[in-house]
């Protein structure tokens, strides 16, 4: 009987210890989010303009797809409210390059590759603290086999590249590395 009571007490103490440890860890996180976003508490609203396609190429919906992917990431991974005016922070910019370039085969490579590159110019404006504002160009690319036509792989490649660009912009703005 004593052994039974000792095991119950031991299990109960372990559960209480784990509960207290979890409470301390979670309460110490403060403004940290599991996405790595670090947003000052005075920043509550955001405006994201559409990113027009100013390049000479790309699918007709490139601007819309990129802009929506960016907005969705902000909504999904922050507590910021999306507004059309009088925002605490704002993103503006444009897609400045959409190009396909053939790459020369290297030693050991059996086929040549093509590279799809997309560049985006981004202006981040922090109306609460102007010194945090910045302008930067972001470029990402994806390679595909030259035996494939761009039209066959374009949708998947654009989605992949857009996701990388969105992550880069998000990290530049909200992750203090």
XYZ file of N, CA and C in Angstrom:
531
model
N 0.818 -1.194 0.000
C 0.000 0.000 0.000
C 0.866 1.264 0.000
N 1.912 1.240 0.783
C 2.814 2.382 0.847
C 3.471 2.624 -0.503
N 3.859 1.567 -1.157
C 4.475 1.686 -2.476
C 3.484 2.308 -3.467
N 2.219 1.909 -3.429
C 1.173 2.444 -4.292
C 1.004 3.942 -4.073
N 0.924 4.373 -2.829
C 0.770 5.795 -2.513
C 2.007 6.585 -2.954
N 3.193 6.009 -2.778
C 4.427 6.657 -3.191
C 4.450 6.882 -4.710
N 4.002 5.891 -5.487
C 3.953 6.021 -6.949
C 2.965 7.089 -7.386
N 1.814 7.170 -6.737
C 0.826 8.208 -7.063
C 1.406 9.587 -6.773
N 2.008 9.724 -5.597
C 2.592 11.002 -5.210
C 3.706 11.398 -6.184
N 4.539 10.431 -6.574
C 5.629 10.685 -7.506
C 5.092 11.132 -8.869
N 4.053 10.467 -9.367
C 3.440 10.827 -10.639
C 2.791 12.204 -10.557
N 2.109 12.475 -9.479
C 1.449 13.773 -9.300
C 2.484 14.886 -9.262
N 3.576 14.692 -8.534
C 4.625 15.709 -8.470
C 5.253 15.943 -9.840
N 5.429 14.886 -10.595
C 5.986 15.025 -11.936
C 5.052 15.849 -12.817
N 3.753 15.580 -12.731
C 2.780 16.340 -13.525
C 2.729 17.799 -13.097
N 2.790 18.049 -11.806
C 2.791 19.433 -11.313
C 4.056 20.142 -11.786
N 5.200 19.468 -11.701
C 6.453 20.053 -12.159
C 6.384 20.395 -13.648
N 5.889 19.476 -14.469
C 5.775 19.729 -15.908
C 4.828 20.879 -16.205
N 3.724 20.945 -15.471
C 2.765 22.040 -15.654
C 3.416 23.378 -15.317
N 4.112 23.451 -14.195
C 4.776 24.697 -13.805
C 5.865 25.084 -14.810
N 6.642 24.118 -15.258
C 7.684 24.386 -16.238
C 7.092 24.921 -17.539
N 6.038 24.286 -18.024
C 5.382 24.738 -19.251
C 4.816 26.141 -19.088
N 4.219 26.438 -17.954
C 3.662 27.769 -17.683
C 4.752 28.830 -17.702
N 5.875 28.538 -17.077
C 6.983 29.496 -17.039
C 7.543 29.737 -18.435
N 7.742 28.679 -19.175
C 8.301 28.810 -20.526
C 7.380 29.617 -21.421
N 6.093 29.308 -21.411
C 5.159 30.018 -22.287
C 4.974 31.473 -21.875
N 4.978 31.756 -20.590
C 4.790 33.136 -20.158
C 6.030 33.984 -20.412
N 7.189 33.357 -20.509
C 8.409 34.117 -20.755
C 8.589 34.466 -22.224
N 7.779 33.889 -23.089
C 7.935 34.136 -24.525
C 7.578 35.555 -24.910
N 6.679 36.194 -24.196
C 6.336 37.586 -24.454
C 5.856 37.820 -25.861
N 6.565 38.687 -26.624
C 6.138 39.067 -27.965
C 6.658 38.120 -29.035
N 7.297 37.033 -28.619
C 7.826 36.089 -29.598
C 6.700 35.253 -30.178
N 6.786 34.971 -31.467
C 5.819 34.064 -32.078
C 6.585 32.858 -32.606
N 5.901 31.758 -32.808
C 6.561 30.553 -33.277
C 7.019 30.674 -34.727
N 6.598 31.703 -35.441
C 7.045 31.919 -36.809
C 8.358 32.694 -36.847
N 8.781 33.232 -35.720
C 9.993 34.018 -35.661
C 9.729 35.500 -35.858
N 8.476 35.884 -36.029
C 8.141 37.284 -36.220
C 8.316 38.043 -34.917
N 8.964 39.189 -35.012
C 9.179 40.043 -33.857
C 8.626 41.416 -34.202
N 7.416 41.680 -33.758
C 6.730 42.916 -34.114
C 6.513 43.734 -32.843
N 6.963 44.993 -32.834
C 6.762 45.825 -31.644
C 5.276 45.931 -31.295
N 4.957 46.034 -30.017
C 3.553 46.062 -29.594
C 2.767 47.277 -30.103
N 3.458 48.364 -30.474
C 2.746 49.540 -30.977
C 2.340 49.401 -32.442
N 2.814 48.373 -33.138
C 2.464 48.132 -34.542
C 1.250 47.205 -34.568
N 0.130 47.729 -35.073
C -1.118 46.960 -35.075
C -1.712 46.767 -36.475
N -1.399 47.698 -37.393
C -2.027 47.657 -38.717
C -0.968 47.683 -39.816
N -1.358 47.128 -40.955
C -0.445 47.039 -42.098
C -1.224 47.278 -43.387
N -0.567 47.933 -44.315
C -1.120 48.117 -45.658
C -0.143 47.482 -46.639
N -0.668 46.646 -47.513
C 0.167 46.004 -48.535
C -0.413 46.355 -49.897
N 0.304 47.191 -50.611
C -0.123 47.563 -51.960
C 0.090 46.382 -52.898
N -0.618 46.393 -54.012
C -0.360 45.381 -55.042
C 1.016 45.628 -55.630
N 1.680 44.565 -56.011
C 3.001 44.643 -56.609
C 2.832 44.469 -58.119
N 2.743 45.577 -58.880
C 2.530 45.458 -60.322
C 3.729 44.801 -61.006
N 3.440 44.105 -62.092
C 4.494 43.472 -62.876
C 5.046 44.498 -63.856
N 6.215 45.032 -63.548
C 6.876 46.010 -64.411
C 7.954 45.358 -65.269
N 8.037 44.044 -65.224
C 9.006 43.340 -66.063
C 8.418 43.171 -67.458
N 9.196 42.626 -68.352
C 8.710 42.433 -69.721
C 8.145 41.033 -69.944
N 8.024 40.244 -68.883
C 7.535 38.879 -69.062
C 6.671 38.435 -67.902
N 6.362 37.156 -67.930
C 5.598 36.559 -66.846
C 4.148 36.355 -67.202
N 3.508 35.450 -66.478
C 2.093 35.213 -66.724
C 1.262 36.448 -66.359
N 0.112 36.562 -66.963
C -0.745 37.726 -66.761
C -1.181 37.933 -65.316
N -1.232 36.866 -64.530
C -1.695 36.983 -63.149
C -0.542 37.032 -62.143
N 0.690 37.236 -62.602
C 1.858 37.228 -61.728
C 1.727 38.237 -60.588
N 1.317 39.446 -60.902
C 1.163 40.488 -59.892
C 0.139 40.081 -58.832
N -1.004 39.606 -59.281
C -2.072 39.216 -58.359
C -1.649 38.036 -57.482
N -1.036 37.023 -58.089
C -0.628 35.829 -57.341
C 0.423 36.182 -56.291
N 1.433 36.973 -56.668
C 2.472 37.357 -55.709
C 1.891 38.188 -54.575
N 1.104 39.201 -54.918
C 0.530 40.090 -53.904
C -0.332 39.319 -52.916
N -1.151 38.402 -53.405
C -2.012 37.600 -52.529
C -1.202 36.658 -51.651
N -0.170 36.053 -52.216
C 0.676 35.166 -51.421
C 1.327 35.942 -50.279
N 1.755 37.158 -50.554
C 2.390 37.985 -49.532
C 1.374 38.381 -48.458
N 0.213 38.845 -48.870
C -0.833 39.216 -47.897
C -1.214 38.020 -47.015
N -1.377 36.863 -47.637
C -1.764 35.673 -46.880
C -0.731 35.300 -45.828
N 0.539 35.438 -46.144
C 1.578 35.122 -45.161
C 1.500 36.084 -43.980
N 1.311 37.359 -44.253
C 1.230 38.353 -43.180
C 0.018 38.063 -42.289
N -1.116 37.801 -42.899
C -2.339 37.524 -42.135
C -2.185 36.248 -41.315
N -1.603 35.223 -41.917
C -1.476 33.918 -41.276
C -0.449 33.915 -40.141
N 0.625 34.683 -40.282
C 1.737 34.554 -39.351
C 1.977 35.761 -38.446
N 1.074 36.745 -38.490
C 1.177 37.867 -37.557
C -0.221 38.171 -37.028
N -0.271 39.065 -36.063
C -1.552 39.538 -35.531
C -1.918 40.901 -36.102
N -1.246 41.314 -37.161
C -1.501 42.621 -37.756
C -2.823 42.620 -38.516
N -3.494 43.758 -38.458
C -4.742 43.930 -39.203
C -4.436 44.603 -40.530
N -4.958 44.040 -41.600
C -4.772 44.580 -42.934
C -5.751 45.731 -43.140
N -5.240 46.926 -43.487
C -6.071 48.103 -43.702
C -5.713 48.739 -45.040
N -6.598 49.623 -45.526
C -6.361 50.298 -46.802
C -5.733 51.676 -46.654
N -5.774 52.241 -45.447
C -5.179 53.558 -45.225
C -4.814 53.726 -43.756
N -3.965 54.705 -43.477
C -3.530 55.027 -42.119
C -2.973 53.821 -41.366
N -2.100 53.076 -42.008
C -1.490 51.899 -41.398
C -0.253 52.302 -40.589
N 0.124 51.446 -39.653
C 1.350 51.657 -38.884
C 2.574 51.343 -39.739
N 2.464 50.317 -40.586
C 3.533 49.988 -41.524
C 2.920 49.706 -42.893
N 3.762 49.830 -43.912
C 3.253 49.680 -45.271
C 4.306 49.029 -46.158
N 3.840 48.199 -47.074
C 4.706 47.598 -48.098
C 4.250 48.090 -49.464
N 5.206 48.569 -50.258
C 4.992 48.951 -51.648
C 6.070 48.265 -52.468
N 5.851 48.197 -53.766
C 6.900 47.653 -54.610
C 6.392 47.227 -55.956
N 7.237 46.491 -56.659
C 6.896 46.030 -57.998
C 7.757 44.824 -58.353
N 7.226 44.015 -59.228
C 7.993 42.921 -59.814
C 8.802 43.555 -60.934
N 10.117 43.491 -60.827
C 10.977 44.225 -61.761
C 11.662 43.337 -62.793
N 11.688 42.037 -62.551
C 12.330 41.144 -63.512
C 11.620 39.800 -63.514
N 11.405 39.295 -64.711
C 10.898 37.936 -64.933
C 11.609 37.463 -66.183
N 12.555 36.556 -66.016
C 13.342 36.156 -67.180
C 13.717 34.686 -67.120
N 13.919 34.132 -68.307
C 14.398 32.758 -68.445
C 15.735 32.831 -69.161
N 16.700 32.130 -68.611
C 18.056 32.155 -69.157
C 18.555 30.719 -69.252
N 19.185 30.408 -70.372
C 19.793 29.092 -70.530
C 21.110 29.021 -69.790
N 21.342 27.909 -69.108
C 22.593 27.705 -68.389
C 23.438 26.700 -69.145
N 24.712 26.935 -69.216
C 25.618 26.007 -69.892
C 25.781 24.751 -69.052
N 25.807 23.596 -69.714
C 26.035 22.359 -68.948
C 27.434 22.360 -68.331
N 27.522 21.784 -67.152
C 28.816 21.670 -66.487
C 29.275 20.221 -66.553
N 30.490 19.972 -66.161
C 31.045 18.614 -66.193
C 30.160 17.664 -65.396
N 29.835 16.535 -65.985
C 29.009 15.544 -65.309
C 27.520 15.769 -65.476
N 27.145 16.888 -66.065
C 25.733 17.192 -66.254
C 25.312 16.636 -67.615
N 24.246 15.864 -67.632
C 23.834 15.238 -68.885
C 22.944 16.135 -69.732
N 22.230 17.050 -69.109
C 21.366 17.951 -69.877
C 21.611 19.390 -69.440
N 21.272 20.280 -70.315
C 21.366 21.694 -69.986
C 20.133 22.106 -69.190
N 20.288 23.177 -68.455
C 19.189 23.689 -67.640
C 18.807 25.090 -68.093
N 17.589 25.453 -67.784
C 17.115 26.819 -67.919
C 16.841 27.337 -66.522
N 16.986 28.629 -66.337
C 16.747 29.249 -65.037
C 15.690 30.332 -65.175
N 14.624 30.187 -64.402
C 13.593 31.214 -64.311
C 13.915 32.077 -63.103
N 14.075 33.379 -63.326
C 14.402 34.326 -62.248
C 13.297 35.359 -62.119
N 12.993 35.696 -60.882
C 12.012 36.747 -60.591
C 12.633 37.680 -59.562
N 12.530 38.986 -59.807
C 13.019 40.001 -58.865
C 11.879 40.914 -58.464
N 11.913 41.308 -57.202
C 10.887 42.201 -56.648
C 11.584 43.328 -55.909
N 11.169 44.553 -56.195
C 11.642 45.720 -55.448
C 10.626 45.988 -54.353
N 11.098 46.126 -53.113
C 10.202 46.295 -51.973
C 10.590 47.538 -51.181
N 9.596 48.336 -50.854
C 9.771 49.462 -49.949
C 8.957 49.155 -48.701
N 9.617 49.144 -47.550
C 8.971 48.921 -46.261
C 8.986 50.258 -45.526
N 7.813 50.751 -45.159
C 7.716 52.032 -44.466
C 7.126 51.787 -43.082
N 7.872 52.185 -42.069
C 7.416 52.095 -40.681
C 7.061 53.508 -40.240
N 5.778 53.811 -40.171
C 5.324 55.155 -39.819
C 5.499 55.446 -38.328
N 5.675 54.420 -37.526
C 5.887 54.591 -36.087
C 7.351 54.901 -35.764
N 8.253 54.396 -36.605
C 9.683 54.587 -36.381
C 10.381 54.606 -37.740
N 10.524 55.783 -38.312
C 11.057 55.944 -39.675
C 12.426 55.298 -39.875
N 13.246 55.199 -38.837
C 14.585 54.620 -39.006
C 14.525 53.129 -39.322
N 13.378 52.497 -39.124
C 13.215 51.084 -39.461
C 12.810 50.867 -40.920
N 12.511 51.925 -41.637
C 12.087 51.816 -43.037
C 13.267 51.420 -43.919
N 12.973 50.739 -45.044
C 14.030 50.306 -45.947
C 13.486 50.055 -47.351
N 14.401 50.020 -48.310
C 14.152 49.637 -49.705
C 15.135 48.533 -50.043
N 14.650 47.497 -50.707
C 15.558 46.403 -51.064
C 15.006 45.639 -52.253
N 15.912 45.117 -53.067
C 15.553 44.221 -54.160
C 15.763 42.784 -53.703
N 14.834 41.921 -54.043
C 14.908 40.505 -53.719
C 14.828 39.717 -55.021
N 15.689 38.732 -55.179
C 15.689 37.892 -56.375
C 15.755 36.437 -55.960
N 14.958 35.633 -56.614
C 14.990 34.178 -56.430
C 14.862 33.538 -57.800
N 15.296 32.287 -57.898
C 15.227 31.580 -59.173
C 14.966 30.100 -58.933
N 14.575 29.434 -60.003
C 14.417 27.981 -60.002
C 14.890 27.474 -61.358
N 15.583 26.361 -61.327
C 16.099 25.751 -62.551
C 15.166 24.646 -63.020
N 15.120 24.466 -64.333
C 14.340 23.372 -64.907
C 15.063 22.843 -66.134
N 14.818 21.596 -66.440
C 15.476 20.909 -67.543
C 15.126 21.588 -68.860
N 16.115 21.788 -69.698
C 15.876 22.486 -70.969
C 15.009 21.678 -71.929
N 14.810 20.392 -71.650
C 13.922 19.596 -72.500
C 12.448 19.872 -72.184
N 12.182 20.578 -71.089
C 10.809 20.936 -70.726
C 10.493 22.329 -71.243
N 9.245 22.524 -71.636
C 8.854 23.874 -72.048
C 8.459 24.661 -70.804
N 8.699 25.959 -70.855
C 8.362 26.824 -69.732
C 6.882 26.711 -69.383
N 6.036 26.647 -70.382
C 4.592 26.588 -70.111
C 4.200 25.345 -69.311
N 4.979 24.263 -69.440
C 4.679 23.040 -68.691
C 5.042 23.148 -67.210
N 6.057 23.943 -66.897
C 6.547 23.997 -65.514
C 6.357 25.364 -64.861
N 5.885 26.329 -65.621
C 5.844 27.712 -65.158
C 5.010 27.901 -63.890
N 3.821 27.343 -63.837
C 2.948 27.556 -62.675
C 3.612 27.078 -61.379
N 4.202 25.877 -61.405
C 4.871 25.351 -60.211
C 6.116 26.158 -59.851
N 6.895 26.536 -60.854
C 8.110 27.303 -60.590
C 7.779 28.685 -60.023
N 6.779 29.337 -60.592
C 6.385 30.662 -60.102
C 5.905 30.565 -58.657
N 5.133 29.541 -58.340
C 4.664 29.350 -56.972
C 5.838 29.153 -56.014
N 6.794 28.331 -56.418
C 7.985 28.070 -55.595
C 8.808 29.339 -55.393
N 9.039 30.061 -56.469
C 9.830 31.296 -56.394
C 9.102 32.343 -55.555
N 7.803 32.506 -55.784
C 7.028 33.472 -55.004
C 7.119 33.166 -53.515
N 7.009 31.891 -53.146
C 7.077 31.522 -51.735
C 8.428 31.898 -51.138
N 9.491 31.676 -51.887
C 10.825 32.039 -51.407
C 10.955 33.564 -51.255
N 10.444 34.302 -52.238
C 10.495 35.765 -52.163
C 9.690 36.282 -50.980
N 8.484 35.755 -50.796
C 7.620 36.162 -49.689
C 8.315 35.884 -48.356
N 8.928 34.716 -48.226
C 9.645 34.376 -46.992
C 10.820 35.334 -46.761
N 11.559 35.650 -47.824
C 12.694 36.574 -47.693
C 12.227 37.954 -47.225
N 11.172 38.464 -47.821
C 10.654 39.791 -47.470
C 10.122 39.778 -46.035
N 9.361 38.756 -45.692
C 8.808 38.624 -44.342
C 9.939 38.592 -43.307
N 10.953 37.789 -43.568
C 12.077 37.692 -42.630
C 12.825 39.001 -42.510
N 13.013 39.712 -43.612
C 13.697 41.001 -43.572
C 12.911 42.001 -42.723
N 11.590 41.953 -42.827
C 10.765 42.927 -42.117
C 10.508 42.548 -40.659
N 10.319 41.268 -40.395
C 9.806 40.885 -39.072
C 10.687 39.967 -38.244
N 11.739 39.442 -38.801
C 12.603 38.542 -38.017
C 13.928 39.262 -37.760
N 14.199 39.545 -36.512
C 15.444 40.230 -36.147
C 16.547 39.203 -36.029
N 17.257 38.975 -37.132
C 18.288 37.936 -37.158
C 19.553 38.474 -36.567
